[in-house]
PDB file of C-alpha atoms in Angstrom:
ATOM      1  CA  MET A 192    -105.820 288.475-128.609  1.00 45.00           C
ATOM      2  CA  SER A 193    -106.362 284.752-128.969  1.00 43.00           C
ATOM      3  CA  ASP A 194    -103.936 282.297-130.454  1.00 49.00           C
ATOM      4  CA  ARG A 195    -106.891 280.355-131.883  1.00 57.00           C
ATOM      5  CA  SER A 196    -107.916 281.210-135.440  1.00 74.00           C
ATOM      6  CA  TYR A 197    -111.671 281.176-134.727  1.00 69.00           C
ATOM      7  CA  TYR A 198    -111.253 284.230-132.503  1.00 69.00           C
ATOM      8  CA  SER A 199    -109.484 286.234-135.188  1.00 68.00           C
ATOM      9  CA  ARG A 200    -110.351 289.693-136.472  1.00 72.00           C
ATOM     10  CA  GLU A 201    -110.934 288.112-139.883  1.00 73.00           C
ATOM     11  CA  ILE A 202    -113.897 286.182-138.472  1.00 67.00           C
ATOM     12  CA  HIS A 203    -115.180 288.542-135.765  1.00 66.00           C
ATOM     13  CA  GLY A 204    -114.300 291.953-137.184  1.00 72.00           C
ATOM     14  CA  SER A 205    -112.161 294.678-135.738  1.00 83.00           C
ATOM     15  CA  TYR A 206    -111.970 295.337-132.023  1.00 93.00           C
ATOM     16  CA  GLU A 207    -109.778 297.112-129.521  1.00 96.00           C
ATOM     17  CA  ILE A 208    -108.298 295.879-126.262  1.00 97.00           C
ATOM     18  CA  PHE A 209    -108.688 297.650-122.919  1.00 99.00           C
ATOM     19  CA  GLU A 210    -106.028 296.596-120.437  1.00 98.00           C
ATOM     20  CA  LEU A 211    -107.696 295.797-117.124  1.00 98.00           C
ATOM     21  CA  GLY A 212    -104.386 294.825-115.566  1.00 97.00           C
ATOM     22  CA  ASP A 213    -104.542 292.500-112.588  1.00 97.00           C
ATOM     23  CA  PHE A 214    -108.289 292.284-112.131  1.00 98.00           C
ATOM     24  CA  ASP A 215    -109.793 291.114-108.846  1.00 98.00           C
ATOM     25  CA  LEU A 216    -112.840 288.919-109.293  1.00 98.00           C
ATOM     26  CA  GLU A 217    -115.756 288.653-106.896  1.00 98.00           C
ATOM     27  CA  SER A 218    -114.430 285.237-105.842  1.00 98.00           C
ATOM     28  CA  GLY A 219    -111.180 286.779-104.624  1.00 98.00           C
ATOM     29  CA  TYR A 220    -109.203 285.349-107.566  1.00 97.00           C
ATOM     30  CA  ARG A 221    -106.857 287.838-109.225  1.00 97.00           C
ATOM     31  CA  LEU A 222    -106.928 287.466-113.010  1.00 97.00           C
ATOM     32  CA  ARG A 223    -103.421 288.536-114.071  1.00 96.00           C
ATOM     33  CA  GLY A 224    -103.079 290.813-117.083  1.00 96.00           C
ATOM     34  CA  ALA A 225    -106.796 290.791-117.855  1.00 98.00           C
ATOM     35  CA  LYS A 226    -108.006 292.328-121.099  1.00 98.00           C
ATOM     36  CA  LEU A 227    -111.446 293.416-122.236  1.00 98.00           C
ATOM     37  CA  ALA A 228    -112.092 293.381-125.987  1.00 96.00           C
ATOM     38  CA  TYR A 229    -114.515 295.998-127.292  1.00 97.00           C
ATOM     39  CA  ARG A 230    -115.652 297.687-130.465  1.00 95.00           C
ATOM     40  CA  THR A 231    -116.960 301.207-130.885  1.00 98.00           C
ATOM     41  CA  ILE A 232    -119.143 302.400-133.714  1.00 97.00           C
ATOM     42  CA  GLY A 233    -120.201 305.995-134.223  1.00 98.00           C
ATOM     43  CA  THR A 234    -118.816 309.199-132.736  1.00 98.00           C
ATOM     44  CA  LEU A 235    -118.940 310.292-129.126  1.00 99.00           C
ATOM     45  CA  SER A 236    -120.554 313.728-128.932  1.00 98.00           C
ATOM     46  CA  PRO A 237    -118.590 316.590-127.313  1.00 98.00           C
ATOM     47  CA  ALA A 238    -121.116 316.522-124.440  1.00 98.00           C
ATOM     48  CA  LYS A 239    -120.580 312.737-124.091  1.00 98.00           C
ATOM     49  CA  ASP A 240    -124.356 312.267-123.967  1.00 98.00           C
ATOM     50  CA  ASN A 241    -124.907 309.751-126.772  1.00 98.00           C
ATOM     51  CA  ALA A 242    -123.141 306.624-125.490  1.00 99.00           C
ATOM     52  CA  ILE A 243    -124.803 303.213-125.575  1.00 98.00           C
ATOM     53  CA  LEU A 244    -123.284 300.089-124.051  1.00 98.00           C
ATOM     54  CA  PHE A 245    -124.168 296.691-125.504  1.00 97.00           C
ATOM     55  CA  PRO A 246    -122.552 293.811-123.566  1.00 96.00           C
ATOM     56  CA  THR A 247    -122.292 290.537-125.458  1.00 93.00           C
ATOM     57  CA  TRP A 248    -124.115 287.355-124.492  1.00 86.00           C
ATOM     58  CA  TYR A 249    -122.434 284.025-123.752  1.00 79.00           C
ATOM     59  CA  SER A 250    -120.327 283.128-126.813  1.00 78.00           C
ATOM     60  CA  GLY A 251    -121.476 286.288-128.611  1.00 78.00           C
ATOM     61  CA  THR A 252    -118.921 288.733-129.963  1.00 77.00           C
ATOM     62  CA  SER A 253    -118.882 292.368-130.985  1.00 76.00           C
ATOM     63  CA  GLY A 254    -118.794 291.353-134.656  1.00 76.00           C
ATOM     64  CA  ILE A 255    -122.004 289.340-134.347  1.00 78.00           C
ATOM     65  CA  ILE A 256    -123.784 292.176-132.526  1.00 82.00           C
ATOM     66  CA  GLU A 257    -122.665 294.730-135.083  1.00 82.00           C
ATOM     67  CA  GLN A 258    -123.935 292.614-137.984  1.00 80.00           C
ATOM     68  CA  ALA A 259    -127.311 292.011-136.351  1.00 83.00           C
ATOM     69  CA  TYR A 260    -128.167 295.263-134.567  1.00 86.00           C
ATOM     70  CA  VAL A 261    -126.060 298.231-135.639  1.00 86.00           C
ATOM     71  CA  GLY A 262    -126.504 300.361-138.739  1.00 89.00           C
ATOM     72  CA  CYS A 263    -128.124 303.353-140.346  1.00 90.00           C
ATOM     73  CA  GLY A 264    -131.895 302.987-140.193  1.00 88.00           C
ATOM     74  CA  ARG A 265    -131.659 300.553-137.283  1.00 88.00           C
ATOM     75  CA  ALA A 266    -132.383 301.236-133.620  1.00 86.00           C
ATOM     76  CA  LEU A 267    -128.651 301.384-132.923  1.00 94.00           C
ATOM     77  CA  ASN A 268    -127.821 304.042-135.469  1.00 96.00           C
ATOM     78  CA  PRO A 269    -124.134 305.035-135.419  1.00 97.00           C
ATOM     79  CA  GLU A 270    -124.997 308.380-137.030  1.00 97.00           C
ATOM     80  CA  LYS A 271    -126.794 309.267-133.789  1.00 97.00           C
ATOM     81  CA  TYR A 272    -125.131 307.159-131.084  1.00 98.00           C
ATOM     82  CA  PHE A 273    -121.670 306.179-129.907  1.00 98.00           C
ATOM     83  CA  ILE A 274    -122.059 302.435-129.470  1.00 98.00           C
ATOM     84  CA  ILE A 275    -119.679 300.467-127.280  1.00 98.00           C
ATOM     85  CA  ILE A 276    -119.902 296.704-127.660  1.00 96.00           C
ATOM     86  CA  ALA A 277    -118.092 295.016-124.781  1.00 97.00           C
ATOM     87  CA  ASN A 278    -117.021 291.406-125.207  1.00 94.00           C
ATOM     88  CA  GLN A 279    -117.730 289.362-122.107  1.00 95.00           C
ATOM     89  CA  ILE A 280    -114.762 287.996-120.172  1.00 96.00           C
ATOM     90  CA  GLY A 281    -114.348 284.401-121.285  1.00 93.00           C
ATOM     91  CA  ASN A 282    -115.858 284.831-124.764  1.00 88.00           C
ATOM     92  CA  GLY A 283    -112.612 284.237-126.654  1.00 86.00           C
ATOM     93  CA  LEU A 284    -111.803 287.838-127.595  1.00 90.00           C
ATOM     94  CA  SER A 285    -111.458 289.171-124.053  1.00 94.00           C
ATOM     95  CA  THR A 286    -109.380 287.282-121.485  1.00 96.00           C
ATOM     96  CA  SER A 287    -110.584 283.680-121.755  1.00 94.00           C
ATOM     97  CA  PRO A 288    -109.611 280.101-120.947  1.00 95.00           C
ATOM     98  CA  SER A 289    -108.202 279.794-124.491  1.00 91.00           C
ATOM     99  CA  ASN A 290    -105.844 282.772-124.291  1.00 92.00           C
ATOM    100  CA  SER A 291    -104.841 283.071-120.635  1.00 91.00           C
ATOM    101  CA  VAL A 292    -101.571 281.928-119.154  1.00 86.00           C
ATOM    102  CA  PRO A 293    -101.376 279.231-116.494  1.00 89.00           C
ATOM    103  CA  PRO A 294    -102.774 278.774-113.954  1.00 93.00           C
ATOM    104  CA  ALA A 295    -105.813 280.481-115.538  1.00 94.00           C
ATOM    105  CA  ARG A 296    -105.528 278.682-118.884  1.00 94.00           C
ATOM    106  CA  GLY A 297    -108.059 276.040-119.906  1.00 95.00           C
ATOM    107  CA  PRO A 298    -109.721 274.249-116.997  1.00 95.00           C
ATOM    108  CA  GLY A 299    -107.851 276.462-114.523  1.00 95.00           C
ATOM    109  CA  PHE A 300    -109.808 279.520-115.656  1.00 97.00           C
ATOM    110  CA  PRO A 301    -111.658 281.039-112.702  1.00 97.00           C
ATOM    111  CA  VAL A 302    -115.383 281.528-112.317  1.00 97.00           C
ATOM    112  CA  VAL A 303    -116.333 284.962-113.651  1.00 98.00           C
ATOM    113  CA  THR A 304    -119.641 286.441-112.504  1.00 98.00           C
ATOM    114  CA  ILE A 305    -121.980 288.888-114.181  1.00 98.00           C
ATOM    115  CA  ALA A 306    -120.856 291.422-111.562  1.00 98.00           C
ATOM    116  CA  ASP A 307    -117.219 290.865-112.608  1.00 99.00           C
ATOM    117  CA  ASP A 308    -118.126 291.582-116.237  1.00 98.00           C
ATOM    118  CA  VAL A 309    -119.950 294.770-115.277  1.00 99.00           C
ATOM    119  CA  VAL A 310    -117.141 296.052-113.052  1.00 99.00           C
ATOM    120  CA  ALA A 311    -114.715 295.486-115.956  1.00 99.00           C
ATOM    121  CA  GLN A 312    -117.062 297.295-118.367  1.00 99.00           C
ATOM    122  CA  HIS A 313    -117.431 300.160-115.889  1.00 99.00           C
ATOM    123  CA  LYS A 314    -113.651 300.572-115.922  1.00 99.00           C
ATOM    124  CA  LEU A 315    -113.782 300.651-119.727  1.00 99.00           C
ATOM    125  CA  VAL A 316    -116.494 303.303-120.017  1.00 99.00           C
ATOM    126  CA  THR A 317    -115.156 305.537-117.236  1.00 99.00           C
ATOM    127  CA  GLU A 318    -111.397 305.201-117.731  1.00 99.00           C
ATOM    128  CA  GLN A 319    -111.140 304.761-121.503  1.00 98.00           C
ATOM    129  CA  PHE A 320    -113.942 307.125-122.546  1.00 99.00           C
ATOM    130  CA  GLY A 321    -114.408 309.349-119.484  1.00 98.00           C
ATOM    131  CA  LEU A 322    -118.146 308.675-119.391  1.00 99.00           C
ATOM    132  CA  SER A 323    -120.282 309.459-116.365  1.00 98.00           C
ATOM    133  CA  LYS A 324    -123.601 308.613-118.096  1.00 99.00           C
ATOM    134  CA  LEU A 325    -124.787 305.967-120.503  1.00 99.00           C
ATOM    135  CA  GLU A 326    -127.835 306.830-122.577  1.00 98.00           C
ATOM    136  CA  LEU A 327    -128.729 303.149-122.771  1.00 98.00           C
ATOM    137  CA  VAL A 328    -127.400 299.774-121.685  1.00 99.00           C
ATOM    138  CA  LEU A 329    -128.982 296.846-123.489  1.00 97.00           C
ATOM    139  CA  GLY A 330    -128.352 293.201-124.099  1.00 95.00           C
ATOM    140  CA  GLY A 331    -129.836 289.814-124.758  1.00 93.00           C
ATOM    141  CA  SER A 332    -129.448 286.611-122.760  1.00 94.00           C
ATOM    142  CA  MET A 333    -126.319 286.988-120.582  1.00 94.00           C
ATOM    143  CA  GLY A 334    -126.021 290.509-121.989  1.00 94.00           C
ATOM    144  CA  ALA A 335    -129.442 291.222-120.463  1.00 96.00           C
ATOM    145  CA  GLN A 336    -128.198 289.936-117.117  1.00 98.00           C
ATOM    146  CA  GLN A 337    -125.284 292.349-117.400  1.00 98.00           C
ATOM    147  CA  THR A 338    -127.707 295.142-118.298  1.00 98.00           C
ATOM    148  CA  TYR A 339    -129.722 294.463-115.155  1.00 98.00           C
ATOM    149  CA  GLU A 340    -126.523 294.425-113.074  1.00 99.00           C
ATOM    150  CA  TRP A 341    -125.554 297.780-114.592  1.00 99.00           C
ATOM    151  CA  ALA A 342    -128.924 299.294-113.651  1.00 98.00           C
ATOM    152  CA  VAL A 343    -128.694 297.991-110.076  1.00 98.00           C
ATOM    153  CA  ARG A 344    -124.992 298.601-109.466  1.00 98.00           C
ATOM    154  CA  TYR A 345    -124.675 301.963-111.238  1.00 99.00           C
ATOM    155  CA  PRO A 346    -128.146 303.585-111.263  1.00 98.00           C
ATOM    156  CA  ASP A 347    -126.679 307.093-111.504  1.00 98.00           C
ATOM    157  CA  ILE A 348    -124.871 306.197-114.728  1.00 98.00           C
ATOM    158  CA  VAL A 349    -127.566 304.236-116.596  1.00 99.00           C
ATOM    159  CA  ARG A 350    -130.324 306.454-118.001  1.00 98.00           C
ATOM    160  CA  ARG A 351    -132.224 303.552-119.604  1.00 98.00           C
ATOM    161  CA  ALA A 352    -131.888 299.786-119.682  1.00 98.00           C
ATOM    162  CA  ALA A 353    -133.392 297.342-122.176  1.00 96.00           C
TER     163      ALA A 353
END
């Protein structure tokens, strides 16, 4: 997604792009052609009851989270769970100051709130995967703030938060 080599798949691993389209932020700003980068690991069960969402922290990416937290024998075991790692808006893989078009490029990039991130992630999990429940939402640092927002904003979707 980015034209900057640091934010390449070679450095941060594979990821997919969910097209948010023109995305209205809490501030009233409309982010044109917004994209949310994400990675999935594991298989979604036919009952869709094994999904975990792990939002990234500030400057964190799905590749970093996968390396540190996901794997057989770890708490986030892809043999048991369908793990969705959502890259925060502004982190370089999703729509960011470095890859947006003017007027949202560079210093013109709008303020994005935790609520904005969560609304974008909600679109991802409901529209892309058809999920009505998440077994767990977890995160660290700004990812933890997003987790809390998920639990407050969508209590009927989040079974557990950590």
